[in-house]
């Protein structure tokens, strides 16, 4: 097995090997008796103080070091091979915390290293006989820019020419983080392709070794189930695996604070990490009494269970999200009836949102109580809440909150718009051709393809009446929004820009922003009365912001239709 692997089909389980258990060795701060240390040392499991680091032996095949100065992970040895480090950098929170207070202690078969840096607390835990490192991070406020953990992996240990490999070329396409290969394909650490809800773990495997990060449940992260962010990258210098605790790029929500975790650095013999480590599956009752700041055990959490969802369009998947200013959760609705269950929820009042695809079509409020299940009776999505239910003369795309089906839509989650694999961003569309959606570009930019034309015919009765034109978007860059011209005779007003993320989006693999529908009331006088002639709809992108080319003002398309 080789190459990059994400969540496998059916969540295939690979059981991690274990070593014989024994007494634990303790040395350094909070050490136990010398006799206990000696007994554990013979069994392998334990830790020692080498002067600059705490060295932890899991008693399996993993030995790691944590700096006593700053809490960096400075060594990661599996089966005798060092995996930590590239470019002289350690694995750490953000770009490293700097001087911190680092302590270690043992509780039974668990070793916990605690790192304190101002108001931020970070933890590493090892369990006897496991090839895993469990991590938690508690960011209490904005005083520390700690938004991610990066595992930095030495070069040459895993295949390099993968979709996330990039710095073996020096040709930059955009800023200093989007690169182009000699064959015209683009690479960037931003191009994750996956939404948070699509993966349980990320990493690499080759030969007899797999190295993974199993993500946390992201309850204190932001952006919801459809958010895309950095996952990993590889270069000639080495690789990086990320657990993103908060990322501001194309972010739709404010940062949440509090404890995130556990997320897990897991080694295997080449297979996927055990499904017992996955979010929603991992049981950490062994951590309940460790004194981790902000830790809330399962007994102090609740669950929300829904009987079902009526008014669904069964051609689409539905997701139920829970969110408030302190936490977020989500779960899939069962295809047959819409039943859903979301567990491990912190007590509190939440907004419950039902998504058709990625389009919010219903919301209500629920209150979660510790130790109980909040049962929600069948939710009914009003027909008017789903724009896809409206009768239309013609429609391009589907109202599902994504640009799926449009030209280049799939590619744009893992490539730059300039990528050689992208079809032309220009070209007009004819209603009735059968290729309306696949011929229409998923993104429109002021400086690239503004003014695309849609050709369509109307019956005499249709041409005699006014109609509403709708353009749904999923995000926008630099306040790009559509202004339309019908038959070169009627021009809409410039609409006000909806609230959207202020950062890059369309060029860094993400169309996920705030879904918004623009509506235009087109008078009957705008239509051609000749039923054999094609009416024309020109869609321009307008904005006073943005720069040039793919960084000019732009927007991502969800659906376009002319209502009957």
mmCIF file of N, CA, C and O in Angstrom, residues 3 6 56 71 107 110 132-133 149 190 225 236 268-269 292 298 312 342 360 374 378 388 421 447 471 484 517 527:
data_model
loop_
_atom_site.group_PDB
_atom_site.id
_atom_site.type_symbol
_atom_site.label_atom_id
_atom_site.label_comp_id
_atom_site.label_asym_id
_atom_site.label_seq_id
_atom_site.Cartn_x
_atom_site.Cartn_y
_atom_site.Cartn_z
ATOM 1 N N UNK A 3 1.056 5.767 -1.046
ATOM 2 C CA UNK A 3 0.349 6.975 -1.452
ATOM 3 C C UNK A 3 -0.480 7.558 -0.336
ATOM 4 O O UNK A 3 -0.479 7.103 0.791
ATOM 5 N N UNK A 6 -7.182 8.700 2.679
ATOM 6 C CA UNK A 6 -8.078 9.403 3.567
ATOM 7 C C UNK A 6 -9.029 8.380 4.151
ATOM 8 O O UNK A 6 -8.704 7.213 4.251
ATOM 9 N N UNK A 56 9.285 9.682 25.900
ATOM 10 C CA UNK A 56 8.221 8.738 26.224
ATOM 11 C C UNK A 56 8.341 7.499 25.349
ATOM 12 O O UNK A 56 8.409 7.603 24.116
ATOM 13 N N UNK A 71 7.522 22.823 24.496
ATOM 14 C CA UNK A 71 6.432 21.895 24.222
ATOM 15 C C UNK A 71 6.394 21.369 22.806
ATOM 16 O O UNK A 71 5.438 20.683 22.431
ATOM 17 N N UNK A 107 -0.546 8.518 35.161
ATOM 18 C CA UNK A 107 -1.735 8.051 35.852
ATOM 19 C C UNK A 107 -2.036 6.654 35.331
ATOM 20 O O UNK A 107 -2.558 6.494 34.220
ATOM 21 N N UNK A 110 -1.270 5.646 31.607
ATOM 22 C CA UNK A 110 -1.269 6.850 30.774
ATOM 23 C C UNK A 110 -0.180 7.808 31.245
ATOM 24 O O UNK A 110 -0.030 8.052 32.447
ATOM 25 N N UNK A 132 0.193 5.399 19.419
ATOM 26 C CA UNK A 132 -0.587 6.624 19.240
ATOM 27 C C UNK A 132 -0.106 7.702 20.198
ATOM 28 O O UNK A 132 0.354 7.406 21.303
ATOM 29 N N UNK A 133 -0.240 8.960 19.769
ATOM 30 C CA UNK A 133 -0.089 10.100 20.659
ATOM 31 C C UNK A 133 -1.400 10.870 20.614
ATOM 32 O O UNK A 133 -1.837 11.316 19.547
ATOM 33 N N UNK A 149 -2.211 22.313 14.599
ATOM 34 C CA UNK A 149 -1.045 21.530 14.987
ATOM 35 C C UNK A 149 -0.468 20.933 13.708
ATOM 36 O O UNK A 149 -1.205 20.398 12.879
ATOM 37 N N UNK A 190 -3.315 24.260 0.212
ATOM 38 C CA UNK A 190 -4.725 24.597 0.411
ATOM 39 C C UNK A 190 -5.673 23.591 -0.246
ATOM 40 O O UNK A 190 -6.847 23.524 0.115
ATOM 41 N N UNK A 225 -19.810 21.609 8.894
ATOM 42 C CA UNK A 225 -19.417 20.322 8.318
ATOM 43 C C UNK A 225 -18.840 20.406 6.920
ATOM 44 O O UNK A 225 -18.153 19.485 6.473
ATOM 45 N N UNK A 236 9.908 18.683 -1.461
ATOM 46 C CA UNK A 236 11.235 18.078 -1.482
ATOM 47 C C UNK A 236 11.866 18.095 -0.101
ATOM 48 O O UNK A 236 12.751 17.293 0.200
ATOM 49 N N UNK A 268 0.782 2.983 12.029
ATOM 50 C CA UNK A 268 0.297 1.632 11.774
ATOM 51 C C UNK A 268 1.349 0.879 10.959
ATOM 52 O O UNK A 268 2.361 1.446 10.547
ATOM 53 N N UNK A 269 1.062 -0.381 10.695
ATOM 54 C CA UNK A 269 1.954 -1.185 9.869
ATOM 55 C C UNK A 269 1.654 -1.026 8.385
ATOM 56 O O UNK A 269 1.962 -1.909 7.582
ATOM 57 N N UNK A 292 -7.160 17.636 32.533
ATOM 58 C CA UNK A 292 -6.982 18.428 31.315
ATOM 59 C C UNK A 292 -7.920 19.636 31.357
ATOM 60 O O UNK A 292 -9.127 19.494 31.564
ATOM 61 N N UNK A 298 -17.857 12.231 28.831
ATOM 62 C CA UNK A 298 -19.086 11.820 28.144
ATOM 63 C C UNK A 298 -20.309 11.932 29.047
ATOM 64 O O UNK A 298 -21.415 12.228 28.580
ATOM 65 N N UNK A 312 -38.326 16.288 2.224
ATOM 66 C CA UNK A 312 -36.998 16.176 1.609
ATOM 67 C C UNK A 312 -37.110 15.853 0.123
ATOM 68 O O UNK A 312 -38.068 15.240 -0.322
ATOM 69 N N UNK A 342 -27.110 12.935 16.849
ATOM 70 C CA UNK A 342 -25.846 13.644 17.050
ATOM 71 C C UNK A 342 -25.500 13.556 18.531
ATOM 72 O O UNK A 342 -26.225 14.086 19.370
ATOM 73 N N UNK A 360 -28.927 25.376 3.356
ATOM 74 C CA UNK A 360 -29.801 25.388 4.521
ATOM 75 C C UNK A 360 -31.252 25.571 4.080
ATOM 76 O O UNK A 360 -31.577 26.539 3.384
ATOM 77 N N UNK A 374 -32.143 14.629 23.780
ATOM 78 C CA UNK A 374 -33.227 15.524 23.362
ATOM 79 C C UNK A 374 -33.840 14.959 22.091
ATOM 80 O O UNK A 374 -33.176 14.857 21.063
ATOM 81 N N UNK A 378 -40.639 14.732 14.113
ATOM 82 C CA UNK A 378 -40.399 14.861 12.676
ATOM 83 C C UNK A 378 -40.381 16.329 12.255
ATOM 84 O O UNK A 378 -41.307 17.089 12.548
ATOM 85 N N UNK A 388 -35.470 24.756 -5.141
ATOM 86 C CA UNK A 388 -35.603 23.796 -6.231
ATOM 87 C C UNK A 388 -37.029 23.353 -6.484
ATOM 88 O O UNK A 388 -37.329 22.765 -7.520
ATOM 89 N N UNK A 421 -5.622 21.464 -16.555
ATOM 90 C CA UNK A 421 -6.741 20.512 -16.624
ATOM 91 C C UNK A 421 -8.106 21.192 -16.690
ATOM 92 O O UNK A 421 -9.116 20.532 -16.957
ATOM 93 N N UNK A 447 -12.690 39.828 -14.341
ATOM 94 C CA UNK A 447 -11.584 40.002 -15.279
ATOM 95 C C UNK A 447 -11.323 38.783 -16.151
ATOM 96 O O UNK A 447 -10.370 38.771 -16.928
ATOM 97 N N UNK A 471 -30.372 33.958 -9.299
ATOM 98 C CA UNK A 471 -28.996 33.459 -9.391
ATOM 99 C C UNK A 471 -28.533 33.162 -7.973
ATOM 100 O O UNK A 471 -28.433 34.069 -7.134
ATOM 101 N N UNK A 484 -27.245 41.668 -14.399
ATOM 102 C CA UNK A 484 -27.696 41.000 -15.620
ATOM 103 C C UNK A 484 -28.225 42.002 -16.646
ATOM 104 O O UNK A 484 -28.740 43.073 -16.301
ATOM 105 N N UNK A 517 -29.161 34.135 -2.567
ATOM 106 C CA UNK A 517 -29.905 34.152 -3.819
ATOM 107 C C UNK A 517 -30.188 35.592 -4.233
ATOM 108 O O UNK A 517 -30.793 36.364 -3.474
ATOM 109 N N UNK A 527 -38.564 41.021 -22.996
ATOM 110 C CA UNK A 527 -38.490 39.786 -23.781
ATOM 111 C C UNK A 527 -38.729 40.037 -25.258
ATOM 112 O O UNK A 527 -39.435 40.983 -25.647
#
